[in-house]
């Protein structure tokens, strides 16, 4: 699932973290003993939004995946059984509607066998509100249609019956762009990133006169929906698992009686079709089981997300106040038998697994001196990602490529820019900016709160100080850590020179990394007359533009042969590594501890709906 | 009566006399007699000396063996040794150098507050308020009471949080225009903001004490006589009243020392003061986790001991001063 989060000590695995509030709840076991309720407790920051069409980070997606649902979804299946489910779909497993209906109990069965092992699960595409994952139908005009048969027993949390009309409305709202008189206050063009393959989405987004609907989404009956995309794109179905494609209740947005349009406030409380209904709050957000859920009521009665956690959840975890905690490098010794702090009970509760993510340094390639690839490359050569790996104490893998291991198209032969301080010096001295004001001081911004952004960026700074600042007299001015919103606005608006960022997979396809993050296709803005990227700079924060790279991505989008498609992405990736809009730093790992009474939790490599399968047992 | 001199004391002799009054004052004599107070004075002097060494190193004199920001991961978490007396942190940075740099930050701010603002603001406000009385007195007292009615830390937070961003923007832009990037880089601008903010609110206590003493002195016999002889207000204030306040002024300054060091550390800890990578004790304490306390206690002890003892010593000095000033000792 996608993210653009502040780098907190590089331990993205700790996103669940944060410690007990002042009036800590009674230990879980006590509550269960008294009420018999199955409650899962965790600490989590308050989500930025509960509007699925505005959410684009891990923090809100974690909630939205449980509260809402869409046509398709992502499910983990054991690698050993994956072949059973693998059809001809990228060689990746795909579940049928029938399997989905058995899923909670099937999952519990898998849990007993596979979940304790590291890296034992693969991501599968599965139908959710749709009865089955549809076949592609190739039309004579080059477009491709998918006809979704919807389940008939889908209800919103308020009891309203959901039909295909709700989906059509949802897609049209998502694509309403920045039209203030329409339904949204969007500035995040999620629809452009995740739905623009659908015929008519871009026409509606870019305010073409008279385009009131998305022509590629057709209601063929109350329970039949046809989606037409502009070309055969094999990654498209994955995009329907992203929150932007989830179904929302039209009556919550447009008041059926007064016709008044709610832009933001409609999500309190949200009305979705997912396995849990939500009561949001400032102190905690409580998700309660939706007994009308079309795939069967989830096992858990409640999930309590405490928003008032402090710095370390691990104490709350030890005290039995939460059921899950991130385990950072500070507490890893508790899991290692050779260490004096080894705690066998804790070690049994510890789980780790890969995360499909990439953390990187991003340059603003439009701002001098970083519009010169040599300068960018020199900064990359002065960074030793192995050192970051040492700090990560095994929770990181040094990144050589943009696409992380585990995602189709990962190129294990690719090597990034090597660590070479001498070479960096030569490159900088040979650069056209050498000796100019632009290269005398450069600005480095970091996200975070408090006085220090974290040891990860401190380490990067320390290396640059050693290899660039001191020997070459280039000052690296560090701006104060900016909190989430400010940081994101600066990076999106191009008001930076160097920044640190991360990206977590939305779906296991290379398109999610290369195309969404670095594709530009420079066009002339019809209104301002200035040149800009086709999708503006919403996601391509590096403002990177290389026509050859773009051409390869465009070719890869419609390539039907998987091997050829992967080859195209790998070639594009080599170009991007070579041009250094990013310095890939590390891929991180999940590192959590989970209480033994929680059955079926697996640290997923990206955000996927998981609480619907989890049980609490004694 | 025949004066002891042949002519009235001249200008340069006056300065000399004030200095002598200070040297011979019972404050200095008293401190010399009190062992704890002299110990505190020496400790504070050492703190400033270390801060000065760090300052010289930061402007380019190669005094200290390591760089406070440069990382060396191969030497991370080294326990104290001869080459790293305070050990090294998570990123292999020498803790002693970082502590010295943090002392530079603290001592720069407190010196600025005391020398740049404290003395001037305290004495002039107290003289105006105590000597003239009337509406000037009411105004200063009312403002002071308002300021002291609000908890200091909250006031500091409100001011830095509201002014800080605009100020930083202004500094960054100005620095770019006049090509003084080092201002933005070195953290001097941040130190200056802290100086202003701390000075703005730290005067209240000592001004109140001075003011009440002045309003007593104003009515005393020797001031009356001076006034009767036609001495100007300025002459009375600086020549007759000020020398009688030396003890209280020194007391005010010693508490200002503790306030300014404490405020810098507190604000930096909250992310409103000095920003990393510029070293500060506040940031150091912020970045140490509970796990560091358990696993790498040596990272925590030197900065904690230094900060606590400096604060303790400045209060000790203040305490000694109170007892000296308020007693007949040394007269």
CSV table of C-alpha atoms in Angstrom, one decimal, chain A residues 180-590:
chain,number,residue,atom,x,y,z
A,180,UNK,CA,-15.1,22.5,-5.9
A,181,UNK,CA,-18.7,22.4,-7.0
A,182,UNK,CA,-18.5,18.7,-7.4
A,183,UNK,CA,-18.0,16.4,-4.5
A,184,UNK,CA,-14.5,16.7,-3.4
A,185,UNK,CA,-11.8,18.8,-1.9
A,186,UNK,CA,-9.1,16.6,-3.4
A,187,UNK,CA,-5.7,17.8,-4.0
A,188,UNK,CA,-4.3,14.3,-4.1
A,189,UNK,CA,-4.9,13.0,-7.5
A,190,UNK,CA,-5.4,9.4,-6.4
A,191,UNK,CA,-7.7,8.8,-9.3
A,192,UNK,CA,-5.0,9.8,-11.7
A,193,UNK,CA,-2.6,7.3,-10.2
A,194,UNK,CA,-5.0,4.4,-9.6
A,195,UNK,CA,-8.0,4.8,-11.9
A,196,UNK,CA,-6.9,6.7,-14.9
A,197,UNK,CA,-6.7,3.6,-17.0
A,198,UNK,CA,-10.5,3.5,-17.0
A,199,UNK,CA,-12.0,5.1,-20.1
A,200,UNK,CA,-13.4,8.5,-19.2
A,201,UNK,CA,-11.7,9.1,-15.8
A,202,UNK,CA,-9.2,11.6,-17.1
A,203,UNK,CA,-11.8,13.4,-19.2
A,204,UNK,CA,-13.8,13.9,-16.0
A,205,UNK,CA,-10.8,14.7,-13.9
A,206,UNK,CA,-9.5,17.5,-16.2
A,207,UNK,CA,-12.7,19.4,-16.2
A,208,UNK,CA,-13.8,18.8,-19.8
A,209,UNK,CA,-17.1,20.5,-20.3
A,210,UNK,CA,-20.1,18.4,-20.0
A,211,UNK,CA,-18.3,15.3,-18.7
A,212,UNK,CA,-20.6,14.3,-15.8
A,213,UNK,CA,-19.8,10.6,-15.7
A,214,UNK,CA,-17.1,8.2,-16.2
A,215,UNK,CA,-18.0,6.4,-19.5
A,216,UNK,CA,-15.9,3.4,-18.7
A,217,UNK,CA,-17.9,2.4,-15.7
A,218,UNK,CA,-21.3,1.1,-16.8
A,219,UNK,CA,-24.1,-0.3,-14.7
A,220,UNK,CA,-25.5,-3.3,-16.6
A,221,UNK,CA,-27.9,-4.3,-13.8
A,222,UNK,CA,-28.2,-3.8,-10.1
A,223,UNK,CA,-25.5,-6.4,-9.5
A,224,UNK,CA,-23.6,-6.2,-12.7
A,225,UNK,CA,-20.8,-3.6,-13.4
A,226,UNK,CA,-18.7,-3.3,-16.5
A,227,UNK,CA,-15.4,-1.5,-16.3
A,228,UNK,CA,-13.6,-0.6,-19.6
A,229,UNK,CA,-10.0,0.4,-19.7
A,230,UNK,CA,-8.2,2.1,-22.6
A,231,UNK,CA,-5.7,-0.7,-23.4
A,232,UNK,CA,-4.9,-4.2,-22.3
A,233,UNK,CA,-3.0,-3.5,-19.1
A,234,UNK,CA,-2.2,-6.5,-17.0
A,235,UNK,CA,-1.7,-4.6,-13.8
A,236,UNK,CA,-5.1,-2.9,-13.9
A,237,UNK,CA,-7.0,-5.4,-11.7
A,238,UNK,CA,-4.4,-4.9,-8.9
A,239,UNK,CA,-5.4,-1.2,-8.9
A,240,UNK,CA,-9.0,-2.1,-8.0
A,241,UNK,CA,-7.7,-3.4,-4.6
A,242,UNK,CA,-6.5,0.1,-3.7
A,243,UNK,CA,-8.8,2.2,-1.5
A,244,UNK,CA,-9.5,4.7,-4.3
A,245,UNK,CA,-11.6,2.0,-5.9
A,246,UNK,CA,-13.6,1.1,-2.8
A,247,UNK,CA,-17.3,1.7,-2.7
A,248,UNK,CA,-18.7,4.6,-0.7
A,249,UNK,CA,-22.3,5.5,0.2
A,250,UNK,CA,-23.8,8.1,-2.1
A,251,UNK,CA,-26.3,9.2,0.5
A,252,UNK,CA,-23.5,10.1,2.9
A,253,UNK,CA,-22.0,12.4,0.3
A,254,UNK,CA,-25.2,13.9,-1.2
A,255,UNK,CA,-28.0,14.3,1.2
A,256,UNK,CA,-30.9,12.5,-0.4
A,257,UNK,CA,-33.5,15.1,0.8
A,258,UNK,CA,-31.7,18.4,0.7
A,259,UNK,CA,-29.2,17.6,-2.0
A,260,UNK,CA,-26.4,19.2,0.1
A,261,UNK,CA,-22.9,17.9,-0.7
A,262,UNK,CA,-20.7,16.7,2.1
A,263,UNK,CA,-17.1,17.0,1.2
A,264,UNK,CA,-15.1,16.0,4.3
A,265,UNK,CA,-17.3,15.5,7.3
A,266,UNK,CA,-19.1,12.5,6.0
A,267,UNK,CA,-16.6,10.0,7.5
A,268,UNK,CA,-17.6,10.6,11.1
A,269,UNK,CA,-18.6,7.9,11.4
A,270,UNK,CA,-17.7,6.3,8.1
A,271,UNK,CA,-20.2,4.1,6.3
A,272,UNK,CA,-18.5,1.3,4.4
A,273,UNK,CA,-19.1,-2.2,3.4
A,274,UNK,CA,-16.1,-3.7,5.1
A,275,UNK,CA,-15.8,-6.3,7.9
A,276,UNK,CA,-15.7,-3.7,10.6
A,277,UNK,CA,-17.7,-0.5,11.3
A,278,UNK,CA,-15.8,2.4,12.9
A,279,UNK,CA,-16.3,4.9,15.7
A,280,UNK,CA,-13.5,7.4,15.1
A,281,UNK,CA,-12.2,9.5,18.0
A,282,UNK,CA,-9.3,11.6,19.1
A,283,UNK,CA,-8.3,9.2,21.8
A,284,UNK,CA,-9.0,6.0,20.2
A,285,UNK,CA,-10.8,4.6,17.1
A,286,UNK,CA,-12.9,1.5,17.8
A,287,UNK,CA,-13.7,-0.9,15.0
A,288,UNK,CA,-16.6,-3.2,15.7
A,289,UNK,CA,-17.5,-6.4,13.9
A,290,UNK,CA,-20.0,-5.9,11.1
A,291,UNK,CA,-22.4,-8.8,11.6
A,292,UNK,CA,-23.8,-8.3,8.1
A,293,UNK,CA,-20.4,-8.7,6.4
A,294,UNK,CA,-21.0,-10.6,3.1
A,295,UNK,CA,-18.1,-13.0,3.7
A,296,UNK,CA,-19.3,-13.8,7.2
A,297,UNK,CA,-18.9,-12.0,10.5
A,298,UNK,CA,-15.3,-11.6,11.5
A,299,UNK,CA,-14.1,-13.5,14.6
A,300,UNK,CA,-13.0,-10.4,16.4
A,301,UNK,CA,-15.6,-8.4,18.2
A,302,UNK,CA,-13.6,-5.2,18.4
A,303,UNK,CA,-10.3,-3.7,17.4
A,304,UNK,CA,-9.2,-0.8,19.6
A,305,UNK,CA,-6.7,1.6,18.1
A,306,UNK,CA,-5.3,3.8,20.8
A,307,UNK,CA,-4.1,7.1,19.4
A,308,UNK,CA,-2.6,8.4,22.5
A,309,UNK,CA,0.4,6.1,22.6
A,310,UNK,CA,3.8,7.5,23.6
A,311,UNK,CA,7.2,6.6,22.4
A,312,UNK,CA,7.5,2.9,22.9
A,313,UNK,CA,4.6,0.4,22.7
A,314,UNK,CA,6.9,-2.3,24.0
A,315,UNK,CA,6.1,-1.4,27.6
A,316,UNK,CA,2.4,-1.4,26.9
A,317,UNK,CA,2.9,-4.8,25.3
A,318,UNK,CA,4.8,-6.2,28.3
A,319,UNK,CA,2.0,-4.9,30.5
A,320,UNK,CA,-0.6,-6.6,28.4
A,321,UNK,CA,-2.2,-3.4,27.3
A,322,UNK,CA,-1.7,-4.0,23.6
A,323,UNK,CA,-1.6,-7.2,21.6
A,324,UNK,CA,1.0,-6.2,19.1
A,325,UNK,CA,4.1,-4.1,19.1
A,326,UNK,CA,6.8,-3.2,16.7
A,327,UNK,CA,10.3,-4.4,17.8
A,328,UNK,CA,13.0,-2.0,17.0
A,329,UNK,CA,16.8,-2.6,17.1
A,330,UNK,CA,16.7,-1.6,20.8
A,331,UNK,CA,14.7,-4.6,21.7
A,332,UNK,CA,16.0,-7.1,19.2
A,333,UNK,CA,18.4,-8.6,21.8
A,334,UNK,CA,15.4,-10.0,23.6
A,335,UNK,CA,14.9,-12.4,20.6
A,336,UNK,CA,18.5,-13.5,20.3
A,337,UNK,CA,19.5,-16.6,22.3
A,338,UNK,CA,23.2,-15.6,22.4
A,339,UNK,CA,22.4,-12.3,24.1
A,340,UNK,CA,22.2,-11.7,27.8
A,341,UNK,CA,18.8,-10.0,27.5
A,342,UNK,CA,17.3,-13.0,25.7
A,343,UNK,CA,13.7,-13.6,26.7
A,344,UNK,CA,12.5,-17.0,25.4
A,345,UNK,CA,8.8,-16.1,25.9
A,346,UNK,CA,9.3,-12.9,23.9
A,347,UNK,CA,11.3,-14.7,21.3
A,348,UNK,CA,8.4,-17.0,20.7
A,349,UNK,CA,6.1,-14.1,20.1
A,350,UNK,CA,8.5,-12.4,17.7
A,351,UNK,CA,7.7,-12.4,14.0
A,352,UNK,CA,9.7,-10.9,11.2
A,353,UNK,CA,9.1,-10.8,7.5
A,354,UNK,CA,9.9,-8.8,4.4
A,355,UNK,CA,8.3,-5.5,3.6
A,356,UNK,CA,7.8,-4.5,0.0
A,357,UNK,CA,9.2,-1.1,0.4
A,358,UNK,CA,12.0,1.2,-0.6
A,359,UNK,CA,13.6,4.1,1.4
A,360,UNK,CA,15.5,6.6,-0.7
A,361,UNK,CA,17.1,9.9,-0.9
A,362,UNK,CA,15.2,12.0,-3.5
A,363,UNK,CA,16.7,14.9,-5.4
A,364,UNK,CA,14.8,17.7,-7.0
A,365,UNK,CA,16.1,17.2,-10.5
A,366,UNK,CA,14.8,20.5,-11.7
A,367,UNK,CA,16.7,22.6,-9.2
A,368,UNK,CA,20.4,23.5,-9.6
A,369,UNK,CA,22.8,21.9,-8.8
A,370,UNK,CA,20.8,18.7,-8.8
A,371,UNK,CA,19.6,19.1,-12.4
A,372,UNK,CA,23.2,17.8,-13.2
A,373,UNK,CA,23.2,14.0,-13.0
A,374,UNK,CA,26.9,14.1,-12.1
A,375,UNK,CA,26.2,16.0,-8.9
A,376,UNK,CA,23.4,13.6,-8.0
A,377,UNK,CA,25.7,10.7,-8.8
A,378,UNK,CA,28.5,12.1,-6.6
A,379,UNK,CA,26.2,12.4,-3.7
A,380,UNK,CA,25.1,8.8,-4.2
A,381,UNK,CA,28.8,7.7,-4.4
A,382,UNK,CA,29.4,9.4,-1.0
A,383,UNK,CA,26.8,7.2,0.7
A,384,UNK,CA,27.6,3.8,2.0
A,385,UNK,CA,24.4,1.9,2.3
A,386,UNK,CA,26.2,-0.9,4.1
A,387,UNK,CA,26.6,1.5,7.0
A,388,UNK,CA,22.8,2.0,7.1
A,389,UNK,CA,22.5,-1.7,7.2
A,390,UNK,CA,24.8,-1.8,10.3
A,391,UNK,CA,22.5,0.6,12.1
A,392,UNK,CA,19.5,-1.4,11.1
A,393,UNK,CA,20.9,-4.5,12.8
A,394,UNK,CA,19.4,-6.8,10.3
A,395,UNK,CA,16.0,-5.0,10.0
A,396,UNK,CA,17.2,-3.5,6.7
A,397,UNK,CA,18.5,-4.9,3.4
A,398,UNK,CA,20.7,-2.4,1.6
A,399,UNK,CA,18.9,-1.5,-1.6
A,400,UNK,CA,20.5,-1.8,-4.9
A,401,UNK,CA,17.4,-1.3,-7.0
A,402,UNK,CA,14.1,0.5,-6.8
A,403,UNK,CA,11.9,-2.5,-7.1
A,404,UNK,CA,12.2,-4.4,-3.8
A,405,UNK,CA,12.8,-8.1,-3.6
A,406,UNK,CA,9.5,-10.0,-3.6
A,407,UNK,CA,7.9,-7.9,-6.2
A,408,UNK,CA,7.7,-9.3,-9.8
A,409,UNK,CA,10.5,-7.8,-11.8
A,410,UNK,CA,13.0,-7.5,-8.9
A,411,UNK,CA,16.4,-7.5,-10.6
A,412,UNK,CA,18.9,-9.3,-8.4
A,413,UNK,CA,21.8,-8.8,-10.7
A,414,UNK,CA,21.4,-5.0,-10.6
A,415,UNK,CA,24.0,-3.1,-8.6
A,416,UNK,CA,23.4,0.5,-7.5
A,417,UNK,CA,25.9,3.3,-7.6
A,418,UNK,CA,28.9,2.0,-5.8
A,419,UNK,CA,30.3,3.7,-2.7
A,420,UNK,CA,33.3,5.6,-3.9
A,421,UNK,CA,34.2,8.9,-2.2
A,422,UNK,CA,37.2,9.6,-4.4
A,423,UNK,CA,35.0,9.2,-7.5
A,424,UNK,CA,32.5,11.5,-5.9
A,425,UNK,CA,35.1,14.2,-5.5
A,426,UNK,CA,36.2,13.9,-9.1
A,427,UNK,CA,32.7,14.0,-10.4
A,428,UNK,CA,31.8,17.1,-8.3
A,429,UNK,CA,35.0,18.8,-9.4
A,430,UNK,CA,34.2,18.0,-13.0
A,431,UNK,CA,30.6,19.2,-12.7
A,432,UNK,CA,29.5,22.4,-14.4
A,433,UNK,CA,28.4,23.7,-11.0
A,434,UNK,CA,31.8,23.3,-9.4
A,435,UNK,CA,32.8,26.6,-7.8
A,436,UNK,CA,29.3,28.2,-8.3
A,437,UNK,CA,27.0,29.4,-5.6
A,438,UNK,CA,24.6,26.6,-6.3
A,439,UNK,CA,27.1,24.0,-5.2
A,440,UNK,CA,28.5,25.9,-2.3
A,441,UNK,CA,25.5,25.1,-0.1
A,442,UNK,CA,22.7,22.6,-0.7
A,443,UNK,CA,19.6,22.1,1.4
A,444,UNK,CA,18.5,18.8,2.9
A,445,UNK,CA,15.1,18.5,4.4
A,446,UNK,CA,13.7,15.7,6.6
A,447,UNK,CA,10.4,14.8,7.9
A,448,UNK,CA,9.7,14.1,11.6
A,449,UNK,CA,8.9,15.9,14.8
A,450,UNK,CA,11.0,16.8,17.7
A,451,UNK,CA,14.5,18.1,17.4
A,452,UNK,CA,16.0,15.1,15.7
A,453,UNK,CA,14.6,13.3,12.7
A,454,UNK,CA,16.2,10.0,13.7
A,455,UNK,CA,19.4,8.1,13.4
A,456,UNK,CA,18.8,7.2,9.8
A,457,UNK,CA,19.1,10.7,8.4
A,458,UNK,CA,21.7,11.6,11.0
A,459,UNK,CA,23.8,8.8,9.5
A,460,UNK,CA,23.3,10.0,6.0
A,461,UNK,CA,24.3,13.4,7.1
A,462,UNK,CA,27.4,12.1,8.9
A,463,UNK,CA,28.6,10.3,5.7
A,464,UNK,CA,28.0,13.3,3.6
A,465,UNK,CA,29.8,15.5,6.1
A,466,UNK,CA,32.8,13.2,5.9
A,467,UNK,CA,33.0,12.7,2.2
A,468,UNK,CA,31.5,15.9,0.7
A,469,UNK,CA,31.2,18.7,3.3
A,470,UNK,CA,34.6,18.6,4.9
A,471,UNK,CA,36.9,17.7,2.0
A,472,UNK,CA,35.1,19.8,-0.6
A,473,UNK,CA,33.7,22.7,1.3
A,474,UNK,CA,30.1,22.2,0.2
A,475,UNK,CA,27.8,23.0,3.1
A,476,UNK,CA,24.8,20.8,3.5
A,477,UNK,CA,22.2,22.9,5.3
A,478,UNK,CA,19.7,20.9,7.2
A,479,UNK,CA,16.3,22.3,7.5
A,480,UNK,CA,14.5,21.4,10.7
A,481,UNK,CA,12.5,18.3,10.7
A,482,UNK,CA,9.1,19.2,9.3
A,483,UNK,CA,6.0,17.5,10.4
A,484,UNK,CA,4.1,15.3,8.0
A,485,UNK,CA,1.9,17.7,6.2
A,486,UNK,CA,4.5,20.5,5.9
A,487,UNK,CA,7.1,18.1,4.7
A,488,UNK,CA,4.8,16.5,2.1
A,489,UNK,CA,3.7,19.8,0.8
A,490,UNK,CA,7.3,21.0,0.4
A,491,UNK,CA,8.3,17.8,-1.4
A,492,UNK,CA,5.3,17.7,-3.6
A,493,UNK,CA,5.6,21.4,-4.4
A,494,UNK,CA,9.3,21.0,-5.3
A,495,UNK,CA,10.4,23.3,-2.5
A,496,UNK,CA,13.4,21.3,-1.6
A,497,UNK,CA,16.8,20.1,-3.0
A,498,UNK,CA,17.4,16.8,-1.2
A,499,UNK,CA,14.8,14.9,0.9
A,500,UNK,CA,14.3,11.4,2.3
A,501,UNK,CA,11.2,9.4,1.5
A,502,UNK,CA,9.8,6.0,1.5
A,503,UNK,CA,7.3,4.0,-0.6
A,504,UNK,CA,5.5,0.8,0.3
A,505,UNK,CA,4.0,-1.3,-2.4
A,506,UNK,CA,0.3,-0.9,-3.2
A,507,UNK,CA,0.3,-4.1,-5.1
A,508,UNK,CA,3.0,-6.5,-6.1
A,509,UNK,CA,3.7,-5.1,-9.6
A,510,UNK,CA,6.8,-3.1,-10.8
A,511,UNK,CA,4.4,-0.6,-12.3
A,512,UNK,CA,3.6,0.5,-8.8
A,513,UNK,CA,7.2,1.6,-8.2
A,514,UNK,CA,8.5,2.8,-11.5
A,515,UNK,CA,5.4,4.1,-13.2
A,516,UNK,CA,3.7,5.7,-10.2
A,517,UNK,CA,6.8,7.2,-8.8
A,518,UNK,CA,9.0,8.3,-11.7
A,519,UNK,CA,7.0,8.5,-14.9
A,520,UNK,CA,6.7,12.0,-16.2
A,521,UNK,CA,5.8,12.4,-19.9
A,522,UNK,CA,6.4,16.1,-20.1
A,523,UNK,CA,3.6,18.1,-21.6
A,524,UNK,CA,2.7,21.8,-21.9
A,525,UNK,CA,0.1,22.8,-19.4
A,526,UNK,CA,-2.9,24.0,-21.3
A,527,UNK,CA,-3.7,26.7,-18.8
A,528,UNK,CA,-0.3,28.1,-17.6
A,529,UNK,CA,1.6,27.2,-20.8
A,530,UNK,CA,4.4,25.9,-18.7
A,531,UNK,CA,6.0,22.5,-19.2
A,532,UNK,CA,5.2,19.9,-16.5
A,533,UNK,CA,4.7,16.2,-16.1
A,534,UNK,CA,1.5,14.7,-17.3
A,535,UNK,CA,0.3,13.8,-13.8
A,536,UNK,CA,1.7,17.1,-12.5
A,537,UNK,CA,4.3,16.3,-9.8
A,538,UNK,CA,1.9,14.6,-7.5
A,539,UNK,CA,4.0,11.5,-7.1
A,540,UNK,CA,7.1,12.1,-9.2
A,541,UNK,CA,8.7,14.2,-6.5
A,542,UNK,CA,12.1,14.0,-8.1
A,543,UNK,CA,10.5,15.7,-11.1
A,544,UNK,CA,12.5,13.2,-13.0
A,545,UNK,CA,12.2,13.2,-16.8
A,546,UNK,CA,13.9,10.9,-19.3
A,547,UNK,CA,12.0,10.3,-22.5
A,548,UNK,CA,13.6,6.9,-23.0
A,549,UNK,CA,12.5,5.8,-19.5
A,550,UNK,CA,9.0,7.0,-20.1
A,551,UNK,CA,8.9,5.2,-23.5
A,552,UNK,CA,9.9,1.9,-21.8
A,553,UNK,CA,7.2,2.3,-19.2
A,554,UNK,CA,4.6,3.0,-21.8
A,555,UNK,CA,5.6,-0.1,-23.7
A,556,UNK,CA,5.6,-2.2,-20.5
A,557,UNK,CA,2.1,-1.1,-19.6
A,558,UNK,CA,0.5,-2.9,-22.5
A,559,UNK,CA,3.1,-5.7,-23.0
A,560,UNK,CA,1.1,-9.0,-22.6
A,561,UNK,CA,4.1,-11.3,-22.3
A,562,UNK,CA,5.2,-11.4,-18.7
A,563,UNK,CA,8.8,-12.0,-19.4
A,564,UNK,CA,9.1,-9.2,-22.0
A,565,UNK,CA,7.2,-6.9,-19.6
A,566,UNK,CA,9.6,-7.6,-16.8
A,567,UNK,CA,12.6,-7.1,-19.1
A,568,UNK,CA,11.2,-3.7,-20.1
A,569,UNK,CA,10.8,-2.7,-16.4
A,570,UNK,CA,14.3,-3.9,-15.6
A,571,UNK,CA,15.7,-1.9,-18.4
A,572,UNK,CA,13.8,1.2,-17.3
A,573,UNK,CA,15.0,0.6,-13.8
A,574,UNK,CA,18.6,0.5,-15.0
A,575,UNK,CA,18.1,3.9,-16.6
A,576,UNK,CA,16.6,5.4,-13.5
A,577,UNK,CA,19.4,4.0,-11.3
A,578,UNK,CA,21.9,5.4,-13.7
A,579,UNK,CA,20.3,8.9,-13.8
A,580,UNK,CA,20.1,9.0,-10.0
A,581,UNK,CA,16.8,10.8,-9.4
A,582,UNK,CA,16.8,8.6,-6.2
A,583,UNK,CA,19.5,7.0,-4.2
A,584,UNK,CA,17.9,3.8,-3.1
A,585,UNK,CA,18.9,3.2,0.5
A,586,UNK,CA,17.3,0.2,2.1
A,587,UNK,CA,14.4,-2.1,2.0
A,588,UNK,CA,13.1,-2.6,5.5
A,589,UNK,CA,11.6,-5.6,7.3
A,590,UNK,CA,8.6,-6.2,9.4
